[in-house]
CSV table of C-alpha atoms in Angstrom, one decimal:
chain,number,residue,atom,x,y,z
A,1,MET,CA,32.8,119.9,379.0
A,2,HIS,CA,30.8,122.9,377.9
A,3,LEU,CA,28.0,122.3,375.6
A,4,SER,CA,28.8,125.1,373.1
A,5,ARG,CA,31.9,122.9,372.1
A,6,VAL,CA,30.1,119.7,371.4
A,7,ASP,CA,28.7,118.8,368.0
A,8,LEU,CA,25.2,117.4,368.5
A,9,ASN,CA,25.6,115.7,365.4
A,10,LEU,CA,27.8,113.3,367.0
A,11,PHE,CA,25.0,112.1,369.4
A,12,THR,CA,23.1,111.2,366.1
A,13,VAL,CA,25.9,109.1,365.0
A,14,PHE,CA,26.2,107.5,368.5
A,15,VAL,CA,22.5,106.5,368.6
A,16,ALA,CA,22.7,105.1,365.0
A,17,ILE,CA,25.7,102.9,365.8
A,18,TYR,CA,24.1,101.7,369.1
A,19,THR,CA,21.1,100.8,367.4
A,20,GLU,CA,22.4,99.2,364.3
A,21,GLY,CA,25.4,97.6,365.9
A,22,SER,CA,27.7,98.4,362.8
A,23,VAL,CA,29.2,101.4,361.3
A,24,THR,CA,28.2,100.4,357.7
A,25,ARG,CA,24.5,99.9,358.7
A,26,ALA,CA,24.6,103.4,360.6
A,27,SER,CA,26.2,105.1,357.5
A,28,GLN,CA,23.3,103.6,355.5
A,29,GLN,CA,20.8,105.0,358.0
A,30,LEU,CA,22.0,108.4,358.2
A,31,ASN,CA,22.9,108.6,354.4
A,32,LEU,CA,26.8,109.2,355.2
A,33,THR,CA,30.1,107.8,354.1
A,34,GLN,CA,31.6,105.0,356.4
A,35,PRO,CA,34.7,107.4,356.7
A,36,ALA,CA,32.4,110.2,358.0
A,37,ILE,CA,30.9,107.7,360.5
A,38,SER,CA,34.3,106.5,361.6
A,39,HIS,CA,35.5,110.3,362.0
A,40,ALA,CA,32.7,111.1,364.4
A,41,LEU,CA,33.1,107.8,366.4
A,42,ASN,CA,36.6,108.7,366.9
A,43,ARG,CA,35.6,112.4,367.8
A,44,LEU,CA,33.1,110.7,370.4
A,45,ARG,CA,35.5,108.4,372.0
A,46,GLN,CA,37.9,111.4,372.5
A,47,LEU,CA,34.8,113.2,374.2
A,48,PHE,CA,34.1,110.7,376.5
A,49,ASN,CA,37.4,109.1,376.8
A,50,ASP,CA,36.1,105.5,376.2
A,51,PRO,CA,35.9,103.5,373.2
A,52,LEU,CA,32.0,103.3,373.5
A,53,PHE,CA,31.9,100.3,371.0
A,54,VAL,CA,34.3,97.6,370.7
A,55,ARG,CA,34.2,95.2,367.6
A,56,GLN,CA,33.2,91.5,368.1
A,57,GLY,CA,33.1,89.8,364.7
A,58,GLN,CA,30.9,91.8,362.5
A,59,MET,CA,29.3,93.6,365.5
A,60,MET,CA,30.0,96.8,367.4
A,61,VAL,CA,29.4,96.0,370.8
A,62,SER,CA,28.8,98.7,373.2
A,63,THR,CA,30.7,99.4,376.3
A,64,PRO,CA,29.2,99.8,379.9
A,65,LEU,CA,29.5,103.9,379.6
A,66,ALA,CA,27.6,103.5,376.1
A,67,ARG,CA,24.6,101.6,377.8
A,68,SER,CA,24.5,104.1,380.5
A,69,ILE,CA,24.0,107.2,378.3
A,70,ILE,CA,21.9,105.8,375.5
A,71,GLU,CA,18.5,106.6,376.8
A,72,PRO,CA,19.5,110.0,378.2
A,73,VAL,CA,20.8,110.8,374.6
A,74,ARG,CA,18.0,109.3,372.8
A,75,GLN,CA,15.4,111.2,375.0
A,76,ALA,CA,17.4,114.5,374.8
A,77,LEU,CA,17.4,114.1,370.7
A,78,ARG,CA,14.0,113.2,370.6
A,79,GLY,CA,12.9,116.2,372.6
A,80,LEU,CA,15.0,118.6,370.4
A,81,GLU,CA,13.2,117.0,367.3
A,82,VAL,CA,9.9,117.6,368.8
A,83,THR,CA,10.8,121.4,369.5
A,84,LEU,CA,11.9,121.9,366.0
A,85,THR,CA,9.0,120.4,364.5
A,86,GLU,CA,6.1,120.6,366.7
A,87,ASN,CA,4.9,123.9,364.9
A,88,ASP,CA,5.4,122.2,361.6
A,89,LYS,CA,2.4,120.8,359.7
A,90,PHE,CA,2.6,117.0,359.0
A,91,ASP,CA,1.7,115.6,355.5
A,92,PRO,CA,1.4,111.9,355.7
A,93,ALA,CA,1.1,111.9,351.9
A,94,LEU,CA,4.8,113.1,351.5
A,95,ALA,CA,6.1,112.0,354.7
A,96,SER,CA,8.7,109.2,354.9
A,97,LYS,CA,8.9,107.6,358.5
A,98,GLN,CA,8.8,104.4,360.4
A,99,PHE,CA,6.4,104.5,363.5
A,100,ASN,CA,7.1,101.9,366.3
A,101,LEU,CA,4.1,100.7,368.2
A,102,ALA,CA,4.0,98.3,371.0
A,103,LEU,CA,1.3,96.3,371.5
A,104,ARG,CA,0.3,92.9,372.9
A,105,ASP,CA,0.1,90.0,370.4
A,106,VAL,CA,-3.5,89.5,371.5
A,107,LEU,CA,-4.4,93.2,369.9
A,108,GLU,CA,-2.5,92.7,366.7
A,109,SER,CA,-5.4,90.8,364.8
A,110,THR,CA,-7.7,93.4,365.9
A,111,ALA,CA,-5.6,96.7,365.7
A,112,LEU,CA,-3.4,96.1,362.9
A,113,PRO,CA,-5.8,95.4,359.7
A,114,PRO,CA,-7.9,98.6,360.0
A,115,LEU,CA,-4.9,100.6,361.0
A,116,MET,CA,-2.5,99.6,358.1
A,117,GLU,CA,-5.5,99.9,355.6
A,118,SER,CA,-5.6,103.6,356.7
A,119,ILE,CA,-1.8,104.1,356.7
A,120,THR,CA,-1.3,102.7,353.3
A,121,ARG,CA,-4.2,104.5,351.9
A,122,GLN,CA,-3.0,107.9,353.3
A,123,ALA,CA,0.6,107.8,353.7
A,124,PRO,CA,2.6,105.6,350.8
A,125,GLN,CA,6.2,106.3,352.5
A,126,ILE,CA,5.2,105.6,356.3
A,127,ASN,CA,6.0,102.2,357.6
A,128,LEU,CA,4.8,100.7,361.1
A,129,ALA,CA,6.7,98.2,363.2
A,130,ALA,CA,4.4,96.3,365.7
A,131,ILE,CA,6.6,95.3,368.6
A,132,GLN,CA,6.3,93.8,371.9
A,133,VAL,CA,7.9,95.5,375.0
A,134,GLU,CA,8.3,94.5,378.6
A,135,ARG,CA,6.0,96.7,380.5
A,136,ARG,CA,8.6,97.6,383.0
A,137,GLU,CA,10.5,99.3,380.0
A,138,LEU,CA,7.5,101.1,378.4
A,139,VAL,CA,8.1,104.5,380.3
A,140,SER,CA,11.7,104.4,379.4
A,141,GLU,CA,11.2,103.4,375.8
A,142,LEU,CA,8.4,106.0,375.4
A,143,ALA,CA,10.6,108.7,376.7
A,144,ALA,CA,13.4,107.9,374.6
A,145,GLY,CA,11.5,107.9,371.4
A,146,SER,CA,12.1,104.4,370.6
A,147,LEU,CA,8.7,103.7,371.0
A,148,ASP,CA,6.0,106.2,369.2
A,149,LEU,CA,3.0,104.7,370.9
A,150,ALA,CA,1.9,101.8,373.1
A,151,ILE,CA,-1.4,100.0,373.1
A,152,ASP,CA,-2.2,97.9,376.2
A,153,MET,CA,-4.6,97.2,379.1
A,154,LEU,CA,-4.8,99.9,382.0
A,155,LEU,CA,-1.4,100.1,383.4
A,156,PRO,CA,-0.1,101.8,386.6
A,157,LEU,CA,2.1,104.5,384.6
A,158,PRO,CA,3.4,108.1,385.6
A,159,ASN,CA,1.7,111.3,384.7
A,160,GLU,CA,4.2,111.8,382.1
A,161,ILE,CA,2.5,109.2,380.1
A,162,HIS,CA,-0.7,110.4,378.6
A,163,ARG,CA,-3.5,107.9,377.7
A,164,GLN,CA,-6.8,107.7,376.2
A,165,LYS,CA,-9.1,104.5,376.2
A,166,VAL,CA,-9.7,103.2,372.8
A,167,VAL,CA,-12.1,100.4,373.1
A,168,GLN,CA,-13.4,97.8,375.5
A,169,GLY,CA,-14.6,94.3,375.3
A,170,ASN,CA,-16.3,91.5,376.9
A,171,THR,CA,-15.0,88.0,378.1
A,172,VAL,CA,-16.4,84.9,376.7
A,173,VAL,CA,-15.5,81.0,377.2
A,174,LEU,CA,-14.9,78.9,374.3
A,175,ALA,CA,-15.8,75.0,374.3
A,176,LYS,CA,-15.8,72.5,371.4
A,177,ARG,CA,-18.8,72.1,369.3
A,178,ASN,CA,-19.6,68.6,370.3
A,179,HIS,CA,-18.7,69.2,374.0
A,180,PRO,CA,-20.5,66.3,376.1
A,181,ILE,CA,-22.0,68.6,378.5
A,182,ILE,CA,-22.1,72.0,377.3
A,183,GLN,CA,-24.5,72.9,374.5
A,184,GLY,CA,-25.3,76.6,373.9
A,185,LYS,CA,-25.4,77.7,377.3
A,186,LEU,CA,-23.2,77.7,380.4
A,187,ASP,CA,-23.6,78.4,384.0
A,188,LEU,CA,-21.3,78.8,386.7
A,189,ASP,CA,-21.4,75.6,388.5
A,190,THR,CA,-20.5,73.7,385.2
A,191,TYR,CA,-17.6,76.3,384.2
A,192,MET,CA,-16.1,75.5,387.7
A,193,GLN,CA,-16.4,71.8,387.4
A,194,ALA,CA,-14.7,71.9,384.1
A,195,GLU,CA,-11.0,72.1,383.4
A,196,HIS,CA,-9.4,75.0,381.9
A,197,ILE,CA,-6.6,76.6,379.7
A,198,LEU,CA,-4.9,79.8,380.8
A,199,ALA,CA,-3.4,81.6,377.8
A,200,SER,CA,-0.6,84.0,379.2
A,201,SER,CA,3.0,84.9,378.0
A,202,ARG,CA,3.9,84.9,381.9
A,203,ARG,CA,5.4,81.7,383.3
A,204,LYS,CA,3.3,81.9,386.2
A,205,GLY,CA,0.6,83.9,388.0
A,206,MET,CA,-3.3,84.0,387.6
A,207,GLY,CA,-5.3,85.4,384.7
A,208,LEU,CA,-7.5,88.4,385.1
A,209,GLU,CA,-10.6,86.0,385.2
A,210,ASP,CA,-8.9,84.2,388.1
A,211,PHE,CA,-8.6,87.2,390.2
A,212,GLU,CA,-12.2,87.9,389.9
A,213,LEU,CA,-13.1,84.3,390.7
A,214,SER,CA,-11.2,84.5,393.7
A,215,ARG,CA,-13.1,87.6,394.9
A,216,LEU,CA,-16.0,85.1,394.9
A,217,GLY,CA,-14.2,82.6,396.7
A,218,LEU,CA,-13.7,80.3,393.7
A,219,GLN,CA,-10.8,78.7,392.3
A,220,ARG,CA,-10.9,76.9,388.7
A,221,ARG,CA,-8.7,74.2,387.7
A,222,ILE,CA,-5.9,75.2,385.2
A,223,ARG,CA,-5.1,72.0,383.1
A,224,LEU,CA,-3.0,73.6,380.5
A,225,ARG,CA,-1.1,76.6,380.5
A,226,CYS,CA,0.1,78.2,377.2
A,227,GLN,CA,1.4,81.3,375.5
A,228,HIS,CA,-1.1,82.1,372.7
A,229,TYR,CA,-4.7,82.1,372.4
A,230,PHE,CA,-4.8,80.8,368.8
A,231,ALA,CA,-2.9,77.4,370.0
A,232,ALA,CA,-5.5,77.4,373.0
A,233,CYS,CA,-8.4,77.6,370.6
A,234,ARG,CA,-7.2,74.6,368.7
A,235,VAL,CA,-6.6,72.8,372.0
A,236,VAL,CA,-10.3,73.4,372.8
A,237,SER,CA,-11.6,72.0,369.5
A,238,GLN,CA,-9.8,68.7,370.3
A,239,THR,CA,-10.4,68.4,374.3
A,240,ASP,CA,-13.2,69.1,376.8
A,241,LEU,CA,-11.0,72.0,378.2
A,242,LEU,CA,-12.6,75.5,378.3
A,243,LEU,CA,-11.0,78.7,377.3
A,244,THR,CA,-11.6,82.1,378.7
A,245,MET,CA,-10.6,85.1,376.4
A,246,PRO,CA,-11.5,88.5,375.0
A,247,GLU,CA,-14.6,88.3,372.9
A,248,GLY,CA,-13.2,90.4,370.0
A,249,TYR,CA,-10.2,88.1,369.3
A,250,ALA,CA,-12.1,84.8,369.9
A,251,ARG,CA,-14.2,85.8,367.2
A,252,ILE,CA,-11.1,86.1,365.1
A,253,ALA,CA,-8.7,83.1,366.3
A,254,ASN,CA,-11.8,80.8,366.3
A,255,GLU,CA,-13.0,81.1,362.8
A,256,GLN,CA,-11.4,77.8,361.5
A,257,PHE,CA,-12.3,75.8,364.8
A,258,ASP,CA,-16.0,76.5,365.1
A,259,ASN,CA,-16.0,76.2,368.7
A,260,GLN,CA,-19.1,77.4,370.8
A,261,ILE,CA,-18.5,81.2,372.1
A,262,LEU,CA,-20.7,81.6,375.3
A,263,PRO,CA,-21.0,84.3,377.8
A,264,LEU,CA,-18.6,83.8,380.9
A,265,PRO,CA,-21.2,83.1,383.8
A,266,ALA,CA,-19.6,85.6,386.2
A,267,ALA,CA,-19.4,89.2,386.6
A,268,MET,CA,-16.1,90.4,385.0
A,269,PRO,CA,-14.5,93.8,384.4
A,270,SER,CA,-14.4,94.7,380.4
A,271,TRP,CA,-11.2,94.4,378.7
A,272,ASP,CA,-10.4,97.9,378.5
A,273,VAL,CA,-7.7,98.8,376.0
A,274,TYR,CA,-5.5,102.2,376.2
A,275,LEU,CA,-3.3,104.2,373.8
A,276,TYR,CA,-0.4,105.6,375.8
A,277,TRP,CA,2.5,108.3,374.5
A,278,HIS,CA,4.8,110.4,376.2
A,279,GLN,CA,4.1,114.2,377.1
A,280,ASN,CA,7.0,114.9,375.0
A,281,VAL,CA,5.3,114.1,371.7
A,282,GLU,CA,1.8,115.5,372.9
A,283,ASN,CA,2.0,118.3,370.3
A,284,ASP,CA,4.3,116.7,367.6
A,285,PRO,CA,2.0,116.7,364.5
A,286,ALA,CA,3.5,113.3,363.3
A,287,ASN,CA,2.6,111.6,366.4
A,288,ARG,CA,-0.7,113.3,367.0
A,289,TRP,CA,-1.7,111.8,363.5
A,290,LEU,CA,-0.8,108.5,364.1
A,291,ARG,CA,-2.8,108.7,367.5
A,292,GLN,CA,-5.7,109.6,365.3
A,293,GLN,CA,-5.3,106.8,363.0
A,294,VAL,CA,-5.2,104.2,365.9
A,295,ILE,CA,-8.2,105.7,367.7
A,296,GLU,CA,-10.1,105.5,364.4
A,297,ALA,CA,-8.8,101.8,363.6
A,298,PHE,CA,-10.6,100.8,366.9
A,299,GLN,CA,-14.0,102.3,366.3
A,300,ASP,CA,-16.7,99.9,366.0
A,301,GLN,CA,-14.7,97.0,367.3
A,302,THR,CA,-14.3,94.8,370.5
A,303,VAL,CA,-11.1,93.5,371.9
């Protein structure tokens, strides 16, 4: 198969059908007629000698071959798009585009309000989708262009993923307002004698604070493990359990519960938050603009 004999527009159709799971929705996304999409799909099937998509009810389900080539095709198209546009200027006031931003739910409350204030003011036709992506898939999603940026803690990612620290914050402890033992101050002995909540999306494993306590030869009693800090804040307000969490999000999530917010009585690394992007979009004007909006959104904030 010689590249000069292949219509690259077919791969745009391929990605649209794969993403939408529907010929109809793919035609709407690409602003093409359904017969044109169907014709392109037939050419793709001949090209690969594979059905690529099989109808199951209302959905077009991808074949194993389609699933194996989707990421290389996405990455190739993204690289071509960047090559064609990297010398162009990006005008947010006129651009019509959706950015996909990966971030953990703990960061949504701190990052999204100032970020969307800036975007809606500057760019009336730009939309933002904040999504959660498995960390093991972060590199492939950024490389493929299905993610524009990611915001997360410091991660061991390859050099092709560029990064910039955008904010750091402290760790605090929450206790209910009328706690029988803790009133306005907290020492390490009291902290270790108490029972605790660990908020984590993972089913098992220690929290960051537990790793640091283990360095001191200490192990706290986790009475409750739950998925979200907001729920944990509510549990704190109705029990004697303590919750350890990032300060910035604590002040947001705790507003309606009026729990005490106290310094953690042990040395703890700061919660450093980084912005990540793929080297393919380093010089892409649109991505560069979005990176600047994220950096400015985190200014004067703690996480």
